[in-house]
PDB file of C-alpha atoms and ligand atoms in Angstrom:
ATOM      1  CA  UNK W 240      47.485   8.128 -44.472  1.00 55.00           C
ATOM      2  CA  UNK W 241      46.333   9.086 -40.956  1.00 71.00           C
ATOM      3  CA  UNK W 242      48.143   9.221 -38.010  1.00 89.00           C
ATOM      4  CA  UNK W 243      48.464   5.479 -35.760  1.00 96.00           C
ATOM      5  CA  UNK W 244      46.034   6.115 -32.700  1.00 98.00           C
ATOM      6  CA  UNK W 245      45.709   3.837 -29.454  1.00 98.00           C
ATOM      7  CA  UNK W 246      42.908   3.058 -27.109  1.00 98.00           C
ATOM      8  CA  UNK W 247      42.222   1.146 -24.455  1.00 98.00           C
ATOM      9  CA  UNK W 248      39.614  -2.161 -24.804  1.00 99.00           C
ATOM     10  CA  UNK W 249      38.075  -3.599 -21.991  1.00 99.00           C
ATOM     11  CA  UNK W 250      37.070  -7.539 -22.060  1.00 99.00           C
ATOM     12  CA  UNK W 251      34.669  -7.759 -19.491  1.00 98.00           C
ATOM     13  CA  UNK W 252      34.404  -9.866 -16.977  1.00 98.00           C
ATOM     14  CA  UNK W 253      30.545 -11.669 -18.645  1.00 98.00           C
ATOM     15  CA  UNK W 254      32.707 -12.324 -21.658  1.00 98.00           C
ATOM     16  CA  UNK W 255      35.658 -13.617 -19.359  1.00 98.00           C
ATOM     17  CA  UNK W 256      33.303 -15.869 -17.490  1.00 98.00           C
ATOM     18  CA  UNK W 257      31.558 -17.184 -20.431  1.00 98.00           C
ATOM     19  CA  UNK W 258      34.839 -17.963 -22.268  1.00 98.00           C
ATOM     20  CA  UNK W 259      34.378 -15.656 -25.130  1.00 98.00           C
ATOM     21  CA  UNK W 260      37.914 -13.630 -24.493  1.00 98.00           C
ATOM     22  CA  UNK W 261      39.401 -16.014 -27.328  1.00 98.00           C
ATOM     23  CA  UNK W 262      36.474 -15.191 -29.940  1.00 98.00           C
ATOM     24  CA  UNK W 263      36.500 -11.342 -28.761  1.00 98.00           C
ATOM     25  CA  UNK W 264      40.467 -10.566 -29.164  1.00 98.00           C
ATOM     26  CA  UNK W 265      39.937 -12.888 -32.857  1.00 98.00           C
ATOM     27  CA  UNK W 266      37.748 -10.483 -33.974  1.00 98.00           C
ATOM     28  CA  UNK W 267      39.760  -7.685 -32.578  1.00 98.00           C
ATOM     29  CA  UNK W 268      42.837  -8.716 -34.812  1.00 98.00           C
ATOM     30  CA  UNK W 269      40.200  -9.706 -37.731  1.00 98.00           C
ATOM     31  CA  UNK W 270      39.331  -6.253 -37.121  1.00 97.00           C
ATOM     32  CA  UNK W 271      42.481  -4.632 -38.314  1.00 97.00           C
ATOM     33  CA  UNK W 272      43.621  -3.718 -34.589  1.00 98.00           C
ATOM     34  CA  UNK W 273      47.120  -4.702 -33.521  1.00 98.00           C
ATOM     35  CA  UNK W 274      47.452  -5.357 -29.872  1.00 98.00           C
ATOM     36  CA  UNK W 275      50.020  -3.384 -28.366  1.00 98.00           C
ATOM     37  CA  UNK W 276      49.300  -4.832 -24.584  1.00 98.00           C
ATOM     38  CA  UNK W 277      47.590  -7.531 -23.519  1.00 98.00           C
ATOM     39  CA  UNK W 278      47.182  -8.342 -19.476  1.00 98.00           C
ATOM     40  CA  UNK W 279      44.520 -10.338 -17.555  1.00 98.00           C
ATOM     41  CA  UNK W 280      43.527  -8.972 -14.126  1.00 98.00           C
ATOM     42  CA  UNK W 281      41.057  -8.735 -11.481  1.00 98.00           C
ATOM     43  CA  UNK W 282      39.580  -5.460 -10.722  1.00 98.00           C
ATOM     44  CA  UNK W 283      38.804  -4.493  -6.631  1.00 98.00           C
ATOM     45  CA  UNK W 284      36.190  -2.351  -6.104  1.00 98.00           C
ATOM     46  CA  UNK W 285      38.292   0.832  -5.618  1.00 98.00           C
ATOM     47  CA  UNK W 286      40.379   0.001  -8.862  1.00 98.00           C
ATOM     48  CA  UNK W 287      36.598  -0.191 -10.645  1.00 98.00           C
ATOM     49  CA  UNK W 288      35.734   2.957  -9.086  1.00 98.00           C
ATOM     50  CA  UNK W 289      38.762   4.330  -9.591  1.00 98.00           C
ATOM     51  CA  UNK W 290      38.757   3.585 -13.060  1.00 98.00           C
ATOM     52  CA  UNK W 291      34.767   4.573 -14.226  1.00 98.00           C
ATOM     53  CA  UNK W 292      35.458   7.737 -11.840  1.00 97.00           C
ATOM     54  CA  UNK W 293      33.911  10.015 -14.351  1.00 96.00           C
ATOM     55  CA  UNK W 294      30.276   7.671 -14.082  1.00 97.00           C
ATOM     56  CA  UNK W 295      30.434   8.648 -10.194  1.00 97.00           C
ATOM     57  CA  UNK W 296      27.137  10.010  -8.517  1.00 97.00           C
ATOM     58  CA  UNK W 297      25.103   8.133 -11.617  1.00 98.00           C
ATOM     59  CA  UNK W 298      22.529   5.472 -10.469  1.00 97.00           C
ATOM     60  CA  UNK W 299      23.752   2.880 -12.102  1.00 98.00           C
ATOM     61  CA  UNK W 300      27.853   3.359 -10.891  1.00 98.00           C
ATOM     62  CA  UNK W 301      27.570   1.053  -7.493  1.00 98.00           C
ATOM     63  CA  UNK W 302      25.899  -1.705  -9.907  1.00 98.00           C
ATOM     64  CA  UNK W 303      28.875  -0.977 -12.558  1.00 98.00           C
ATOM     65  CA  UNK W 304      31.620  -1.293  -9.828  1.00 98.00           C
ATOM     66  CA  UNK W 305      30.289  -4.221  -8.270  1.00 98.00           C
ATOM     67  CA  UNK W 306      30.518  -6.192 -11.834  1.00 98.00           C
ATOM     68  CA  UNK W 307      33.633  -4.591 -12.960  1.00 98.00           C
ATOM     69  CA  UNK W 308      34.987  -6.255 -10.052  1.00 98.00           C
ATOM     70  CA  UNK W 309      33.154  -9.691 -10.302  1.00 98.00           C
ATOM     71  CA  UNK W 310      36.141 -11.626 -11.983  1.00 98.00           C
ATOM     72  CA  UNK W 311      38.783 -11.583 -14.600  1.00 98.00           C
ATOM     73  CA  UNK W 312      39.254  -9.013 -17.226  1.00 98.00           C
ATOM     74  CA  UNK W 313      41.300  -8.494 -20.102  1.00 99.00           C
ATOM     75  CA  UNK W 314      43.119  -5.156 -20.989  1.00 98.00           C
ATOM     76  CA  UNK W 315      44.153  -4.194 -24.039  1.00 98.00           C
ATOM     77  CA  UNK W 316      45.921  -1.534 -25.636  1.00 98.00           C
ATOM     78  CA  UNK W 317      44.823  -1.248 -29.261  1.00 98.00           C
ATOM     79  CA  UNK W 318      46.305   0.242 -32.219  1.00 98.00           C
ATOM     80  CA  UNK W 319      45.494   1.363 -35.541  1.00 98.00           C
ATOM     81  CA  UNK W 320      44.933   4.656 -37.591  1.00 98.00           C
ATOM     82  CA  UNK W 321      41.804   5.883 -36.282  1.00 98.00           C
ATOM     83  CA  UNK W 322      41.515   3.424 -33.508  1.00 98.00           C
ATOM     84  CA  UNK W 323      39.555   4.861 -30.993  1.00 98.00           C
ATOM     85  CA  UNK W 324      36.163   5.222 -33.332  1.00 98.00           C
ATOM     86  CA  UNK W 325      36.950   2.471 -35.108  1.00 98.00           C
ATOM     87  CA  UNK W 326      36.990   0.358 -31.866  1.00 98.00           C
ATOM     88  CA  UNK W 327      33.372   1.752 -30.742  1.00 98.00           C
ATOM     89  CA  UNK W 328      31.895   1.383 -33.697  1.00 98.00           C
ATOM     90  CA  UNK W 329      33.386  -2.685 -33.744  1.00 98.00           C
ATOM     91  CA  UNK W 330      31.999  -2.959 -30.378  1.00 98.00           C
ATOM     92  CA  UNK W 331      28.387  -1.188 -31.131  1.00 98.00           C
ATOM     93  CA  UNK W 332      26.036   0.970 -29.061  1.00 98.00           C
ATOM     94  CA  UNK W 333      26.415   0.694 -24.986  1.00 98.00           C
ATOM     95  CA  UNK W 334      22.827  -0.772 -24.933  1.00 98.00           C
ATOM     96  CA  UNK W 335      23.151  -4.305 -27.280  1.00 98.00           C
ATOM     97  CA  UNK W 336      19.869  -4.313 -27.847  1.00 97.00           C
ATOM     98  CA  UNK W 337      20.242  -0.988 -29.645  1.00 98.00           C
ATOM     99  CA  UNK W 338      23.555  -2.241 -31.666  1.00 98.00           C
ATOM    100  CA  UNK W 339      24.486  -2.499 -35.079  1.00 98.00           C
ATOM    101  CA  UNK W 340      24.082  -6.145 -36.903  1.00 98.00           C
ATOM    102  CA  UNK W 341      27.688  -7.807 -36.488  1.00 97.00           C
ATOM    103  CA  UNK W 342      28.777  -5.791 -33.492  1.00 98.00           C
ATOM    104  CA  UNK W 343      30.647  -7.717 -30.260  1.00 98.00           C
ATOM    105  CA  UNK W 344      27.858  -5.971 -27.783  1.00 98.00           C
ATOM    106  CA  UNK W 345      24.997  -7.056 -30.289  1.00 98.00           C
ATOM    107  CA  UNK W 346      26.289 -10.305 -30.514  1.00 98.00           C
ATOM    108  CA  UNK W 347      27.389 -11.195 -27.194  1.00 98.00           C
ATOM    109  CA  UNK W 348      25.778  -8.346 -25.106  1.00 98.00           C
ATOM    110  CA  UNK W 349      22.832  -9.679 -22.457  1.00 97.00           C
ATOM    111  CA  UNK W 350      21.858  -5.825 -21.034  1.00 98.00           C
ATOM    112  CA  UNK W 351      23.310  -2.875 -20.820  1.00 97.00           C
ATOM    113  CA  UNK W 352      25.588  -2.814 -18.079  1.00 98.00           C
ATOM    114  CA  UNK W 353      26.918  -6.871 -19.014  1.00 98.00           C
ATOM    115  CA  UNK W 354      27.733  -5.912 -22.520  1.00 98.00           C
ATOM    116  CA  UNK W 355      30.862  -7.634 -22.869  1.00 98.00           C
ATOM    117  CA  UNK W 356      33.638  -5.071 -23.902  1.00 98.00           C
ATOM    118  CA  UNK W 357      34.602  -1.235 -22.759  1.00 98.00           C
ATOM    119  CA  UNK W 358      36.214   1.127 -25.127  1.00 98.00           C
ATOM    120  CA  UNK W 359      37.688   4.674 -24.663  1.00 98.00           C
ATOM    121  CA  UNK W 360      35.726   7.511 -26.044  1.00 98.00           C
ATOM    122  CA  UNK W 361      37.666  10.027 -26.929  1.00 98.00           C
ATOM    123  CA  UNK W 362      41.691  11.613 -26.859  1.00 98.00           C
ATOM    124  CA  UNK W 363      41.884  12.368 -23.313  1.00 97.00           C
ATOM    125  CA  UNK W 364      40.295   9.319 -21.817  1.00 97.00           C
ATOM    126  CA  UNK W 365      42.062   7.110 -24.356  1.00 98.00           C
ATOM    127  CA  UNK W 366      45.371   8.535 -22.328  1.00 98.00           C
ATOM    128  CA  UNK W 367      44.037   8.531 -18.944  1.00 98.00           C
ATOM    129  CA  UNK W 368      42.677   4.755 -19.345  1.00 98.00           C
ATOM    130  CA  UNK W 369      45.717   3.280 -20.874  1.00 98.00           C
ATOM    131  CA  UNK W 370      47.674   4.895 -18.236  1.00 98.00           C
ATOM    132  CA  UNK W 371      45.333   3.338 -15.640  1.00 98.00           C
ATOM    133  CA  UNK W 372      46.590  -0.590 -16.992  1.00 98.00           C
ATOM    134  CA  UNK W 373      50.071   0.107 -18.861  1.00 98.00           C
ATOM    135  CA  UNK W 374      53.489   1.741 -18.093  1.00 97.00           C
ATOM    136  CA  UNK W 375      54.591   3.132 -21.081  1.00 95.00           C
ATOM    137  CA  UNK W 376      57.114   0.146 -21.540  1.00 96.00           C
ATOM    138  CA  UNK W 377      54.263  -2.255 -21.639  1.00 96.00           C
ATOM    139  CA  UNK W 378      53.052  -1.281 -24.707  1.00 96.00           C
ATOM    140  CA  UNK W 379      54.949  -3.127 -27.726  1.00 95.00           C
TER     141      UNK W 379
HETATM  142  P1  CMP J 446      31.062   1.198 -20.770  1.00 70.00           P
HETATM  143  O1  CMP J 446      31.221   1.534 -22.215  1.00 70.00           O
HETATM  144  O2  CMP J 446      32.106   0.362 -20.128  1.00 70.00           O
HETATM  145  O3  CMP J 446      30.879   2.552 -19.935  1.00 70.00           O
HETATM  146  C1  CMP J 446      30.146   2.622 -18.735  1.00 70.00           C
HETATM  147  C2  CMP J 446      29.423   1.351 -18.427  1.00 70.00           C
HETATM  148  O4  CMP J 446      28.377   1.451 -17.489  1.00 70.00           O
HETATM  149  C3  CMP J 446      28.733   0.846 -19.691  1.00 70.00           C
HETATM  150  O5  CMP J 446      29.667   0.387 -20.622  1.00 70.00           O
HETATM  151  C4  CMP J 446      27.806  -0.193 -19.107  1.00 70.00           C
HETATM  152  O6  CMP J 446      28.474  -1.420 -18.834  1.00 70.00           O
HETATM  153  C5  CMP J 446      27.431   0.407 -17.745  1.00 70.00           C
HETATM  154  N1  CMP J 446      26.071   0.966 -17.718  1.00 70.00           N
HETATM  155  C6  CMP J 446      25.070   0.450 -16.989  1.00 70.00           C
HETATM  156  N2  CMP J 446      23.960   1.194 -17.132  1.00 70.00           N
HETATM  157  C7  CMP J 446      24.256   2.194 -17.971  1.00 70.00           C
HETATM  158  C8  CMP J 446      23.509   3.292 -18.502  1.00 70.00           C
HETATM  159  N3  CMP J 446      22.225   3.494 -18.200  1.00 70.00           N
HETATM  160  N4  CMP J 446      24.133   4.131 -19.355  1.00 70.00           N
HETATM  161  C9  CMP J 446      25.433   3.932 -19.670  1.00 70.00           C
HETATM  162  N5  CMP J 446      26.183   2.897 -19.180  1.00 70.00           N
HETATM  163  C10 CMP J 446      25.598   2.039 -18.343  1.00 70.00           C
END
């Protein structure tokens, strides 16, 4: 059996807003995930930017920050073998128009950029973006 993974999920603050966090973390867990954190915040701009640092300098980053920081998120810290593909491929391709049947974005996505959930995409930016919600201690 393959090594336990973690990554960090995003409930966005569309899905926040449109009280969809409750349907979203059920079909995490339905999902095989178990959720090793769990926090609700609010972003400020320089936490947002802070955060999508590596989307700095592309057109669309001032648009991203300003909704990242509109309201309430939810952070989680996922785990299960394989988690941080399994995770993108339960929340579908960035544009929901362009996601798979049964997918969180193509189901509750409106656009692109308000497409409900964030996931880590790889190792090192699984790390860096838990690290960026959760002390160590945090995660149960
Ligand atoms: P996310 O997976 O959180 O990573 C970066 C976010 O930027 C993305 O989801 C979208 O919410 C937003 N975004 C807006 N426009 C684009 C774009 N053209 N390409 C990629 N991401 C975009």
């Amino acid at each position: 059996m393959s090594q336990l993974e973690r990554t960090l999920a995003i409930i966005k603050p569309d899905s926040v807003a449109r009280g969809i966090a409750g349907e979203i973390l059920t079909t995490i867990e339905q999902a095989g995930f178990r959720i090793r954190g769990l926090r609700m915040l609010r972003l400020d701009r320089r936490q947002a930017e802070g955060f999508y640092a590596v989307h700095r300098g592309k057109l669309f980053f001032a648009d991203l920050v300003e909704f990242m920081s509109e309201g309430p998120i939810v952070v989680l810290a996922l785990e299960r073998e394989d988690a941080i593909r399994k995770w993108r491929e339960a929340m579908g391709a960035t544009n929901p128009a362009s996601a798979a049947e049964g997918t969180i974005r193509k189901r509750f996505g409106t656009s692109m950029q308000r497409n409900c959930v964030h996931g880590s995409d790889a190792p090192d930016t699984a790390h860096f973006e838990l690290g960026y919600f959760f002390r160590e201690s945090e995660m149960v």
